[in-house]
């Protein structure tokens, strides 16, 4: 089982969109995938069409009140999911007296054994307990970077946070890949940002995820873009990205 954290400290980068659509691309008859929505906003859950969740399932898993297998739901898209929601924002306070609480997610995921080939953790867009726990539980990380002016600064901030978590790990996180998203070829700034990232960071993927209205529409309909608009550029881009990243994992 390979555990992958989709991570960014900047909101609006398409992190949850990437987690959902990569999961949908990887989930086949030969590969089983679980998505853990570890964000109090519950965006990944909504993207799968699972609404009204409050994160209490994962809260109870971390508190030891529920088996992790009992918190898993099947989505209409075929990908299994542990939902997120508002309770995750307060779970750190509930665990204040637990020793090594940052390792609880890692231990709970280990209880799944070989039940899944890939587990994707959709991380929250802010530093703190949840992100530290996710990065300690993961084997590697994928970082989406929006093709806009603050992209390099945002990526450096994310890499610095990862470096800090690595100090508490036995082995450093694998950087499976940084990828450029929300790319608009008509925008010269997006072109310049993409070129800078590819020249400055060797881990940047060749595949670029273009801005595509079908991706946003898929979210509104509660499904991955591969299911909503399989012939769209958004679907094609995530399929190509999934293939490129799979070769790195």
PDB file of C-alpha atoms in Angstrom:
ATOM      1  CA  UNK A   1       0.000   0.000   0.000  1.00  0.00           C
ATOM      2  CA  UNK A   2       1.378   3.362  -1.064  1.00  0.00           C
ATOM      3  CA  UNK A   3       0.145   6.411   0.865  1.00  0.00           C
ATOM      4  CA  UNK A   4       0.289   9.714  -1.024  1.00  0.00           C
ATOM      5  CA  UNK A   5      -0.368  13.155   0.437  1.00  0.00           C
ATOM      6  CA  UNK A   6      -1.672  15.780  -1.993  1.00  0.00           C
ATOM      7  CA  UNK A   7      -0.282  18.822  -0.281  1.00  0.00           C
ATOM      8  CA  UNK A   8      -0.241  22.607  -0.573  1.00  0.00           C
ATOM      9  CA  UNK A   9      -0.250  25.392   1.981  1.00  0.00           C
ATOM     10  CA  UNK A  10      -2.064  27.699  -0.425  1.00  0.00           C
ATOM     11  CA  UNK A  11      -5.808  27.508  -0.926  1.00  0.00           C
ATOM     12  CA  UNK A  12      -7.306  27.457  -4.395  1.00  0.00           C
ATOM     13  CA  UNK A  13      -4.529  25.469  -6.047  1.00  0.00           C
ATOM     14  CA  UNK A  14      -6.827  22.664  -7.120  1.00  0.00           C
ATOM     15  CA  UNK A  15      -5.485  20.309  -4.452  1.00  0.00           C
ATOM     16  CA  UNK A  16      -8.780  18.516  -3.765  1.00  0.00           C
ATOM     17  CA  UNK A  17      -9.574  18.445  -7.481  1.00  0.00           C
ATOM     18  CA  UNK A  18      -6.243  16.748  -8.098  1.00  0.00           C
ATOM     19  CA  UNK A  19      -6.760  14.227  -5.293  1.00  0.00           C
ATOM     20  CA  UNK A  20     -10.176  13.220  -6.638  1.00  0.00           C
ATOM     21  CA  UNK A  21      -9.276  13.076 -10.313  1.00  0.00           C
ATOM     22  CA  UNK A  22      -5.988  11.252  -9.791  1.00  0.00           C
ATOM     23  CA  UNK A  23      -7.855   8.727  -7.651  1.00  0.00           C
ATOM     24  CA  UNK A  24     -10.452   8.256 -10.381  1.00  0.00           C
ATOM     25  CA  UNK A  25      -7.729   7.791 -12.999  1.00  0.00           C
ATOM     26  CA  UNK A  26      -5.839   5.239 -10.899  1.00  0.00           C
ATOM     27  CA  UNK A  27      -8.880   3.301  -9.678  1.00  0.00           C
ATOM     28  CA  UNK A  28      -9.137   0.334 -12.041  1.00  0.00           C
ATOM     29  CA  UNK A  29      -9.794  -3.401 -11.832  1.00  0.00           C
ATOM     30  CA  UNK A  30      -6.073  -3.849 -11.156  1.00  0.00           C
ATOM     31  CA  UNK A  31      -5.617  -0.949  -8.719  1.00  0.00           C
ATOM     32  CA  UNK A  32      -7.742  -0.181  -5.660  1.00  0.00           C
ATOM     33  CA  UNK A  33      -7.749   3.386  -4.342  1.00  0.00           C
ATOM     34  CA  UNK A  34      -8.944   5.022  -1.122  1.00  0.00           C
ATOM     35  CA  UNK A  35      -9.232   8.783  -0.705  1.00  0.00           C
ATOM     36  CA  UNK A  36      -8.957  10.216   2.813  1.00  0.00           C
ATOM     37  CA  UNK A  37     -10.547  13.662   2.967  1.00  0.00           C
ATOM     38  CA  UNK A  38      -8.436  15.130   5.768  1.00  0.00           C
ATOM     39  CA  UNK A  39      -9.668  18.686   5.293  1.00  0.00           C
ATOM     40  CA  UNK A  40     -12.250  20.379   7.509  1.00  0.00           C
ATOM     41  CA  UNK A  41     -13.787  21.943   4.367  1.00  0.00           C
ATOM     42  CA  UNK A  42     -14.667  18.495   3.032  1.00  0.00           C
ATOM     43  CA  UNK A  43     -14.016  19.513  -0.578  1.00  0.00           C
ATOM     44  CA  UNK A  44     -12.935  16.065  -1.766  1.00  0.00           C
ATOM     45  CA  UNK A  45     -16.097  14.550  -0.277  1.00  0.00           C
ATOM     46  CA  UNK A  46     -18.254  17.075  -2.139  1.00  0.00           C
ATOM     47  CA  UNK A  47     -16.318  16.399  -5.329  1.00  0.00           C
ATOM     48  CA  UNK A  48     -17.409  12.777  -5.050  1.00  0.00           C
ATOM     49  CA  UNK A  49     -21.010  13.857  -4.518  1.00  0.00           C
ATOM     50  CA  UNK A  50     -20.998  13.050  -0.795  1.00  0.00           C
ATOM     51  CA  UNK A  51     -22.608  16.030   0.942  1.00  0.00           C
ATOM     52  CA  UNK A  52     -23.460  16.973   4.523  1.00  0.00           C
ATOM     53  CA  UNK A  53     -20.410  15.306   6.060  1.00  0.00           C
ATOM     54  CA  UNK A  54     -18.864  16.691   9.249  1.00  0.00           C
ATOM     55  CA  UNK A  55     -15.650  14.702   9.608  1.00  0.00           C
ATOM     56  CA  UNK A  56     -16.913  12.867  12.679  1.00  0.00           C
ATOM     57  CA  UNK A  57     -16.015   9.480  11.174  1.00  0.00           C
ATOM     58  CA  UNK A  58     -12.328  10.318  10.893  1.00  0.00           C
ATOM     59  CA  UNK A  59     -12.446  12.086  14.249  1.00  0.00           C
ATOM     60  CA  UNK A  60     -13.703   8.885  15.855  1.00  0.00           C
ATOM     61  CA  UNK A  61     -11.092   6.824  14.010  1.00  0.00           C
ATOM     62  CA  UNK A  62      -8.312   8.997  15.405  1.00  0.00           C
ATOM     63  CA  UNK A  63      -9.858   8.878  18.882  1.00  0.00           C
ATOM     64  CA  UNK A  64      -9.982   5.081  18.711  1.00  0.00           C
ATOM     65  CA  UNK A  65     -13.788   4.988  18.897  1.00  0.00           C
ATOM     66  CA  UNK A  66     -14.301   3.528  15.406  1.00  0.00           C
ATOM     67  CA  UNK A  67     -12.451   1.035  13.229  1.00  0.00           C
ATOM     68  CA  UNK A  68     -11.075   2.710  10.145  1.00  0.00           C
ATOM     69  CA  UNK A  69     -12.708   0.125   7.879  1.00  0.00           C
ATOM     70  CA  UNK A  70     -16.112   1.162   9.274  1.00  0.00           C
ATOM     71  CA  UNK A  71     -15.510   4.783   8.227  1.00  0.00           C
ATOM     72  CA  UNK A  72     -15.081   3.943   4.534  1.00  0.00           C
ATOM     73  CA  UNK A  73     -17.908   4.677   2.103  1.00  0.00           C
ATOM     74  CA  UNK A  74     -18.197   3.753  -1.561  1.00  0.00           C
ATOM     75  CA  UNK A  75     -18.836   6.602  -3.978  1.00  0.00           C
ATOM     76  CA  UNK A  76     -20.876   6.471  -7.180  1.00  0.00           C
ATOM     77  CA  UNK A  77     -17.614   6.962  -9.070  1.00  0.00           C
ATOM     78  CA  UNK A  78     -16.301   3.684  -7.680  1.00  0.00           C
ATOM     79  CA  UNK A  79     -13.548   5.176  -5.511  1.00  0.00           C
ATOM     80  CA  UNK A  80     -13.695   4.475  -1.777  1.00  0.00           C
ATOM     81  CA  UNK A  81     -13.680   7.471   0.552  1.00  0.00           C
ATOM     82  CA  UNK A  82     -13.321   8.512   4.167  1.00  0.00           C
ATOM     83  CA  UNK A  83     -15.201  11.786   4.392  1.00  0.00           C
ATOM     84  CA  UNK A  84     -13.923  15.053   5.833  1.00  0.00           C
ATOM     85  CA  UNK A  85     -15.669  17.977   7.455  1.00  0.00           C
ATOM     86  CA  UNK A  86     -15.741  20.580  10.190  1.00  0.00           C
ATOM     87  CA  UNK A  87     -14.962  18.250  13.121  1.00  0.00           C
ATOM     88  CA  UNK A  88     -11.442  17.810  11.785  1.00  0.00           C
ATOM     89  CA  UNK A  89     -10.693  21.436  12.644  1.00  0.00           C
ATOM     90  CA  UNK A  90     -11.101  20.629  16.352  1.00  0.00           C
ATOM     91  CA  UNK A  91      -9.699  17.110  16.504  1.00  0.00           C
ATOM     92  CA  UNK A  92      -6.293  18.327  17.684  1.00  0.00           C
ATOM     93  CA  UNK A  93      -7.876  19.745  20.853  1.00  0.00           C
ATOM     94  CA  UNK A  94      -9.673  16.448  21.482  1.00  0.00           C
ATOM     95  CA  UNK A  95      -6.364  14.591  21.254  1.00  0.00           C
ATOM     96  CA  UNK A  96      -4.377  17.005  23.427  1.00  0.00           C
ATOM     97  CA  UNK A  97      -3.461  14.383  26.035  1.00  0.00           C
ATOM     98  CA  UNK A  98      -2.687  11.576  23.576  1.00  0.00           C
ATOM     99  CA  UNK A  99       1.012  10.699  23.294  1.00  0.00           C
ATOM    100  CA  UNK A 100       2.470  10.783  19.780  1.00  0.00           C
ATOM    101  CA  UNK A 101      -0.894  11.946  18.445  1.00  0.00           C
ATOM    102  CA  UNK A 102       0.683  13.018  15.134  1.00  0.00           C
ATOM    103  CA  UNK A 103       1.289   9.317  14.390  1.00  0.00           C
ATOM    104  CA  UNK A 104      -2.318   8.221  14.923  1.00  0.00           C
ATOM    105  CA  UNK A 105      -3.286   8.565  11.246  1.00  0.00           C
ATOM    106  CA  UNK A 106      -0.274   6.488  10.197  1.00  0.00           C
ATOM    107  CA  UNK A 107      -1.227   3.760  12.664  1.00  0.00           C
ATOM    108  CA  UNK A 108      -4.884   3.742  11.644  1.00  0.00           C
ATOM    109  CA  UNK A 109      -4.025   3.481   7.943  1.00  0.00           C
ATOM    110  CA  UNK A 110      -1.677   0.594   8.722  1.00  0.00           C
ATOM    111  CA  UNK A 111      -4.721  -1.277  10.070  1.00  0.00           C
ATOM    112  CA  UNK A 112      -6.005  -1.472   6.473  1.00  0.00           C
ATOM    113  CA  UNK A 113      -3.154  -3.853   5.665  1.00  0.00           C
ATOM    114  CA  UNK A 114      -3.093  -4.588   1.944  1.00  0.00           C
ATOM    115  CA  UNK A 115      -6.704  -3.580   1.446  1.00  0.00           C
ATOM    116  CA  UNK A 116      -5.745  -0.841  -1.015  1.00  0.00           C
ATOM    117  CA  UNK A 117      -2.949  -0.335  -3.502  1.00  0.00           C
ATOM    118  CA  UNK A 118      -3.015   3.460  -3.168  1.00  0.00           C
ATOM    119  CA  UNK A 119      -4.292   5.732  -0.405  1.00  0.00           C
ATOM    120  CA  UNK A 120      -4.550   9.433  -1.266  1.00  0.00           C
ATOM    121  CA  UNK A 121      -4.753  11.947   1.586  1.00  0.00           C
ATOM    122  CA  UNK A 122      -6.290  15.285   0.636  1.00  0.00           C
ATOM    123  CA  UNK A 123      -4.502  17.637   3.039  1.00  0.00           C
ATOM    124  CA  UNK A 124      -5.852  20.958   4.374  1.00  0.00           C
ATOM    125  CA  UNK A 125      -4.357  24.182   2.938  1.00  0.00           C
ATOM    126  CA  UNK A 126      -2.723  25.321   6.181  1.00  0.00           C
ATOM    127  CA  UNK A 127       0.096  24.241   8.500  1.00  0.00           C
ATOM    128  CA  UNK A 128      -0.715  22.455  11.738  1.00  0.00           C
ATOM    129  CA  UNK A 129      -1.624  19.110  13.261  1.00  0.00           C
ATOM    130  CA  UNK A 130      -3.592  17.700  10.324  1.00  0.00           C
ATOM    131  CA  UNK A 131      -0.883  18.351   7.747  1.00  0.00           C
ATOM    132  CA  UNK A 132       1.870  17.117  10.039  1.00  0.00           C
ATOM    133  CA  UNK A 133      -0.109  13.920  10.653  1.00  0.00           C
ATOM    134  CA  UNK A 134      -0.761  13.442   6.934  1.00  0.00           C
ATOM    135  CA  UNK A 135       2.891  13.895   5.988  1.00  0.00           C
ATOM    136  CA  UNK A 136       4.047  11.536   8.732  1.00  0.00           C
ATOM    137  CA  UNK A 137       1.580   8.923   7.454  1.00  0.00           C
ATOM    138  CA  UNK A 138       2.523   9.300   3.787  1.00  0.00           C
ATOM    139  CA  UNK A 139       5.197   7.578   1.752  1.00  0.00           C
ATOM    140  CA  UNK A 140       5.374  10.511  -0.613  1.00  0.00           C
ATOM    141  CA  UNK A 141       3.844  13.798  -1.622  1.00  0.00           C
ATOM    142  CA  UNK A 142       2.321  15.399  -4.720  1.00  0.00           C
ATOM    143  CA  UNK A 143       2.206  19.202  -4.869  1.00  0.00           C
ATOM    144  CA  UNK A 144      -0.110  21.151  -7.201  1.00  0.00           C
ATOM    145  CA  UNK A 145       1.082  24.632  -8.148  1.00  0.00           C
ATOM    146  CA  UNK A 146      -1.220  27.117  -9.820  1.00  0.00           C
ATOM    147  CA  UNK A 147       0.245  28.924 -12.818  1.00  0.00           C
ATOM    148  CA  UNK A 148       0.145  32.387 -11.236  1.00  0.00           C
ATOM    149  CA  UNK A 149       2.491  35.023  -9.821  1.00  0.00           C
ATOM    150  CA  UNK A 150       2.964  33.635  -6.303  1.00  0.00           C
ATOM    151  CA  UNK A 151       3.581  30.070  -7.494  1.00  0.00           C
ATOM    152  CA  UNK A 152       7.280  29.855  -6.666  1.00  0.00           C
ATOM    153  CA  UNK A 153       6.843  31.377  -3.210  1.00  0.00           C
ATOM    154  CA  UNK A 154       3.985  28.989  -2.457  1.00  0.00           C
ATOM    155  CA  UNK A 155       6.006  25.984  -3.574  1.00  0.00           C
ATOM    156  CA  UNK A 156       9.026  27.018  -1.505  1.00  0.00           C
ATOM    157  CA  UNK A 157       6.770  27.417   1.534  1.00  0.00           C
ATOM    158  CA  UNK A 158       5.367  23.920   1.017  1.00  0.00           C
ATOM    159  CA  UNK A 159       8.827  22.398   0.567  1.00  0.00           C
ATOM    160  CA  UNK A 160      10.050  24.115   3.738  1.00  0.00           C
ATOM    161  CA  UNK A 161       7.150  22.654   5.738  1.00  0.00           C
ATOM    162  CA  UNK A 162       7.869  19.189   4.319  1.00  0.00           C
ATOM    163  CA  UNK A 163      11.533  19.566   5.252  1.00  0.00           C
ATOM    164  CA  UNK A 164      10.508  20.311   8.840  1.00  0.00           C
ATOM    165  CA  UNK A 165       8.300  17.211   9.008  1.00  0.00           C
ATOM    166  CA  UNK A 166      11.090  15.104   7.502  1.00  0.00           C
ATOM    167  CA  UNK A 167      13.155  15.773  10.616  1.00  0.00           C
ATOM    168  CA  UNK A 168      10.625  13.720  12.620  1.00  0.00           C
ATOM    169  CA  UNK A 169      10.530  10.858  10.113  1.00  0.00           C
ATOM    170  CA  UNK A 170      12.772   7.824   9.888  1.00  0.00           C
ATOM    171  CA  UNK A 171      13.095   8.384   6.135  1.00  0.00           C
ATOM    172  CA  UNK A 172      12.420  11.498   4.095  1.00  0.00           C
ATOM    173  CA  UNK A 173       9.189  11.810   2.130  1.00  0.00           C
ATOM    174  CA  UNK A 174       9.423  10.931  -1.532  1.00  0.00           C
ATOM    175  CA  UNK A 175       8.621  13.907  -3.728  1.00  0.00           C
ATOM    176  CA  UNK A 176       6.580  12.098  -6.362  1.00  0.00           C
ATOM    177  CA  UNK A 177       6.025  15.293  -8.269  1.00  0.00           C
ATOM    178  CA  UNK A 178       5.094  18.926  -8.475  1.00  0.00           C
ATOM    179  CA  UNK A 179       2.658  19.748 -11.255  1.00  0.00           C
ATOM    180  CA  UNK A 180       1.418  22.964 -12.821  1.00  0.00           C
ATOM    181  CA  UNK A 181      -2.371  23.372 -12.871  1.00  0.00           C
ATOM    182  CA  UNK A 182      -5.003  25.903 -13.940  1.00  0.00           C
ATOM    183  CA  UNK A 183      -2.756  26.752 -16.860  1.00  0.00           C
ATOM    184  CA  UNK A 184      -4.133  29.158 -19.466  1.00  0.00           C
ATOM    185  CA  UNK A 185      -2.062  29.181 -22.662  1.00  0.00           C
ATOM    186  CA  UNK A 186      -3.503  32.596 -23.582  1.00  0.00           C
ATOM    187  CA  UNK A 187      -1.899  34.108 -20.486  1.00  0.00           C
ATOM    188  CA  UNK A 188       1.771  35.070 -20.914  1.00  0.00           C
ATOM    189  CA  UNK A 189       2.269  35.095 -17.130  1.00  0.00           C
ATOM    190  CA  UNK A 190       1.121  31.474 -16.886  1.00  0.00           C
ATOM    191  CA  UNK A 191       3.618  30.579 -19.606  1.00  0.00           C
ATOM    192  CA  UNK A 192       6.446  32.363 -17.791  1.00  0.00           C
ATOM    193  CA  UNK A 193       5.573  30.790 -14.441  1.00  0.00           C
ATOM    194  CA  UNK A 194       5.444  27.316 -15.950  1.00  0.00           C
ATOM    195  CA  UNK A 195       8.819  27.776 -17.622  1.00  0.00           C
ATOM    196  CA  UNK A 196      10.374  29.051 -14.389  1.00  0.00           C
ATOM    197  CA  UNK A 197       9.058  26.098 -12.403  1.00  0.00           C
ATOM    198  CA  UNK A 198      10.258  23.539 -14.947  1.00  0.00           C
ATOM    199  CA  UNK A 199      13.720  25.096 -15.082  1.00  0.00           C
ATOM    200  CA  UNK A 200      14.114  25.570 -11.319  1.00  0.00           C
ATOM    201  CA  UNK A 201      12.612  22.379  -9.864  1.00  0.00           C
ATOM    202  CA  UNK A 202      13.585  18.992 -11.332  1.00  0.00           C
ATOM    203  CA  UNK A 203      10.576  17.279  -9.742  1.00  0.00           C
ATOM    204  CA  UNK A 204       8.064  19.281 -11.815  1.00  0.00           C
ATOM    205  CA  UNK A 205       6.000  16.999 -14.047  1.00  0.00           C
ATOM    206  CA  UNK A 206       6.020  17.417 -17.808  1.00  0.00           C
ATOM    207  CA  UNK A 207       2.238  17.153 -17.834  1.00  0.00           C
ATOM    208  CA  UNK A 208       0.430  20.460 -17.325  1.00  0.00           C
ATOM    209  CA  UNK A 209      -3.206  20.531 -16.230  1.00  0.00           C
ATOM    210  CA  UNK A 210      -4.911  23.238 -18.235  1.00  0.00           C
ATOM    211  CA  UNK A 211      -7.724  25.414 -16.988  1.00  0.00           C
ATOM    212  CA  UNK A 212     -10.926  23.779 -18.170  1.00  0.00           C
ATOM    213  CA  UNK A 213     -14.515  24.668 -17.342  1.00  0.00           C
ATOM    214  CA  UNK A 214     -15.505  20.993 -17.418  1.00  0.00           C
ATOM    215  CA  UNK A 215     -13.423  20.368 -14.282  1.00  0.00           C
ATOM    216  CA  UNK A 216     -15.397  23.012 -12.374  1.00  0.00           C
ATOM    217  CA  UNK A 217     -18.670  21.669 -13.748  1.00  0.00           C
ATOM    218  CA  UNK A 218     -17.709  18.157 -12.650  1.00  0.00           C
ATOM    219  CA  UNK A 219     -17.237  19.416  -9.090  1.00  0.00           C
ATOM    220  CA  UNK A 220     -20.667  21.055  -9.195  1.00  0.00           C
ATOM    221  CA  UNK A 221     -22.165  17.724 -10.269  1.00  0.00           C
ATOM    222  CA  UNK A 222     -20.296  15.779  -7.584  1.00  0.00           C
ATOM    223  CA  UNK A 223     -18.126  13.578  -9.758  1.00  0.00           C
ATOM    224  CA  UNK A 224     -14.608  13.356 -11.191  1.00  0.00           C
ATOM    225  CA  UNK A 225     -14.161  14.979 -14.576  1.00  0.00           C
ATOM    226  CA  UNK A 226     -13.394  11.565 -16.117  1.00  0.00           C
ATOM    227  CA  UNK A 227     -16.964  10.525 -15.346  1.00  0.00           C
ATOM    228  CA  UNK A 228     -18.599  13.867 -16.157  1.00  0.00           C
ATOM    229  CA  UNK A 229     -16.752  14.780 -19.352  1.00  0.00           C
ATOM    230  CA  UNK A 230     -14.424  11.930 -20.350  1.00  0.00           C
ATOM    231  CA  UNK A 231     -13.444  13.560 -23.651  1.00  0.00           C
ATOM    232  CA  UNK A 232     -12.620  16.979 -22.202  1.00  0.00           C
ATOM    233  CA  UNK A 233      -9.145  18.455 -21.998  1.00  0.00           C
ATOM    234  CA  UNK A 234      -9.433  18.325 -18.212  1.00  0.00           C
ATOM    235  CA  UNK A 235     -10.040  14.579 -18.295  1.00  0.00           C
ATOM    236  CA  UNK A 236      -7.194  14.061 -20.756  1.00  0.00           C
ATOM    237  CA  UNK A 237      -4.786  16.152 -18.685  1.00  0.00           C
ATOM    238  CA  UNK A 238      -5.489  14.281 -15.454  1.00  0.00           C
ATOM    239  CA  UNK A 239      -5.195  10.942 -17.265  1.00  0.00           C
ATOM    240  CA  UNK A 240      -1.771  11.967 -18.594  1.00  0.00           C
ATOM    241  CA  UNK A 241      -0.701  13.287 -15.176  1.00  0.00           C
ATOM    242  CA  UNK A 242      -1.843  10.085 -13.475  1.00  0.00           C
ATOM    243  CA  UNK A 243       0.212   8.021 -15.921  1.00  0.00           C
ATOM    244  CA  UNK A 244       3.313  10.177 -15.448  1.00  0.00           C
ATOM    245  CA  UNK A 245       3.042  10.117 -11.645  1.00  0.00           C
ATOM    246  CA  UNK A 246       2.319   6.366 -11.560  1.00  0.00           C
ATOM    247  CA  UNK A 247       5.673   5.781 -13.211  1.00  0.00           C
ATOM    248  CA  UNK A 248       7.356   7.703 -10.387  1.00  0.00           C
ATOM    249  CA  UNK A 249       5.662   5.901  -7.500  1.00  0.00           C
TER     250      UNK A 249
END
